[in-house]
Structures are given as structure tokens and as C-alpha cells.
Steps between C-alpha positions, in 0.01 A plus 500: 500500500614857425373841606446777245484864615355748249562860611273771372454865578175439687516145620737205523368161393661181629433132458631148542553339160569132429715339231202509257447873543190456712440759771413303812457799737534874473458829678517871423626791710502874436834635379492823700731669249532815710695305765872428516607197297628315805157522666337362183756218508391397850141470381605286206720282719226437754254411223748261338558333838126458539475335156793276585322336792420133424657532153833358385634819345814456295552854372335847475462712193433875514408734219500879513457789261799723441869448419606157625841341551402135487848373597513683831125498560482879519233750401736770372225758455123504509354846458142408589597337829799727563730199549869553448768227535251271669680164560172317542622173351799461730303622801224243437748217438682574826176523700359174365821308433362417150600582146324819386481643151403856393370588153338792333120473517453492122759226469336293769155538340650397170646185652166422658324517164776294336488214752132493586302732277450618143859431388539163666706262290673767289878527492505875430215714635455872536241622748393864466283674756306806379428697816615835633818428315610214275648213699685227317673174581680259268520129588745269332479123569303561817742756647487880527708704263527785742536873441252548214358855497328487161249764611777756451576413141425802283222454241442868422816708462455832679162391630337528842730558794524186710556486876838339429614820326496375144250608234277266307528190716279201420355542848364848415291359214419136583427515871162579648647839591593554133152403383343739751725782372395421140133490601527841674672650194222369273229639729664842500513492121147363456293621799171413325590137442325206662835424663491839677139451614575153629802622697286778650226256594750264663657783692853387417716374213649153530675256267158356430326821388621507141427129451145545633433793269657318206265205562212741450643612169643839594755605233714701736530208741568258216791719392637503853475123536650438155795730571547332836510151344740625231749615764455178693565297183806709420656448840418128521641444153827651618503239775431220253768614258759515775406211727289258291262390777261215426226667703415852606253511787322825570393589853376804686167677496496565127535126427144463630381637168560149367449444133424870441865556571669170414347429157599830333833488682578161353434626150688829532810351647554265204629750242729648766688171550815448299460242223136428587395444138750216468402316817302180478360535853380784719808675637352540852186418694334791674287402796343649812660423838301257711634517856391857585637626831627155592777507236756686708444285811540177304794630299685614811455162665616312187801731474589395852461133406755541222782587743480164677 
């Protein structure tokens, strides 16, 4: 049995996972991000000890957002939690006298999908999460290829300013945040559109607003959605041309659009892929993630298993 710890900005999910990736018990605690990192650590440690009772735990895997040094088990920097040089892996290992791994949260979620979810059985899988930003993890032969920050690949030279400091990052066009920006720009340009009226009726603009209005035939919304899928196809094709994954699994809130997103995406990515016209088979399968918010927990636990 292994314990997976999935650290988020609001809550921390933990669970006991067996060799077959089944979660046998789990719990969730508030992160309390405003507190010092060492106080948060004590909460995590106590919860892990509670899960360990009556379980033969062999190793613990932790995932966290931010810059991660996997070798030393250190969160180098996490701006949302204000963690700096947090040696959580070594601290946990010493406290429990067990092997402890630390991975980036997107990498852990990718491993979860690769070993137990949508990409199970593939030798090369890319998992992309379309949320506030664009998270990405690349899995090769069941192991994390760490350090992938594909969200900060430029797809529009001189484009929107990204929080990373670059302009035109994939994240600024393909994330839910990017889609919301595009929706707002369209509403400002076409204030009499059905898209604008729907946003006003909803009281807010989300990553779902443009898709909802497009489903009702609004031309402005259709343009927003089409442009969004074009950017998404462009960025994913860059991944395919460089990494040649067998599967790309899409997660995050926008993936809930299902076939409204995936079917046009599959068609638009084809002409972007090098040599596509000469291929006898589809160059890549594009699927929706299946594990939801369990992916990180399972992936962290399975990463810990791999060190034994």
C-alpha cells in the first residue's frame, strides 16, 4: 500500500492506494495557505499518520504546484502558497522513516491518467489540463518525464502578456483564463450579440459561456470557440511534432464540453502535424481524462511505488 498526497491551493487530498491503483481510504484537509509552510506540514504529517494506521504503507508520494526539485524533494517556489525552499519530501521521509517522493502536481496527475485512466496502456502519453493555466505532463513507459512547462510555449508572437513575463504563451490562449479573455473581448466588440446577453444573464463570464452561446447558434460565440480550438490545435500539434505521444488526454473544466470540443479539435490538429498526409494511421489519439480530481492522488502514490 502507498499513500498519495495531492496538495492544492484550497485543500489537500490524501489516500491509501494499492498496487492496482485502487483508493482504499482517503481524507481531505484544508490547506490553510495563509499559514507558514511548516505548520501546513504538521497537518499533512498528522493526516498521513492517520491514514497509515492498520495499513502496510511502503512509501508516500506527494505532489505540489510550483517549481519542484524532485531529487531533493523540495518545493523551490510556489507563489500561490508562498512556499520557498520547502524541503517537504525530506521532512516527511525523516518523520515517517519511509521513502517519500515529490512531484509537480501536473506531472503526478499525468502519471495517474497513464497508469489508471484515459492513457492506460500507452507508452508515450501527454496529459494537458485546461484550467486557470495550462498544466501538462509527459509520461514515457510509465514514468514521468519531469520539467515540462508546455503552457509557456509561444503560439502568438508578441501576443497577450503572460504571468510568466513572456508574450503570446499557449496558456494565454488555450486555458480557461484565455478563453474568458477572448469572450470578454468579443462581448466588448459585439455588445448586442446573444453571447453578450447570455453573459449578462449569467452574471459572470466563464470558460463555458462561449460554448453555451455557440450551441444556440450565436455567430460571435462561434467565432470565439473556433478561434479557441484553433489555438488549442496549434499548441497540441507542436507537442505532437516534438514528442510524438500516442495519446493526448485533455483534462480541466473545459474538457467537460466533450465532443463539442474534442471532435473539431481532432480534425483541426491533423493538418498541423508534420507528414500527416503520408501517415497510414492517426498520428495521435485525443481523449478526455477520466480520473478527475483523483488523478493527482493516484499518480503521487504510484510515483512513490516506483522508487522501491
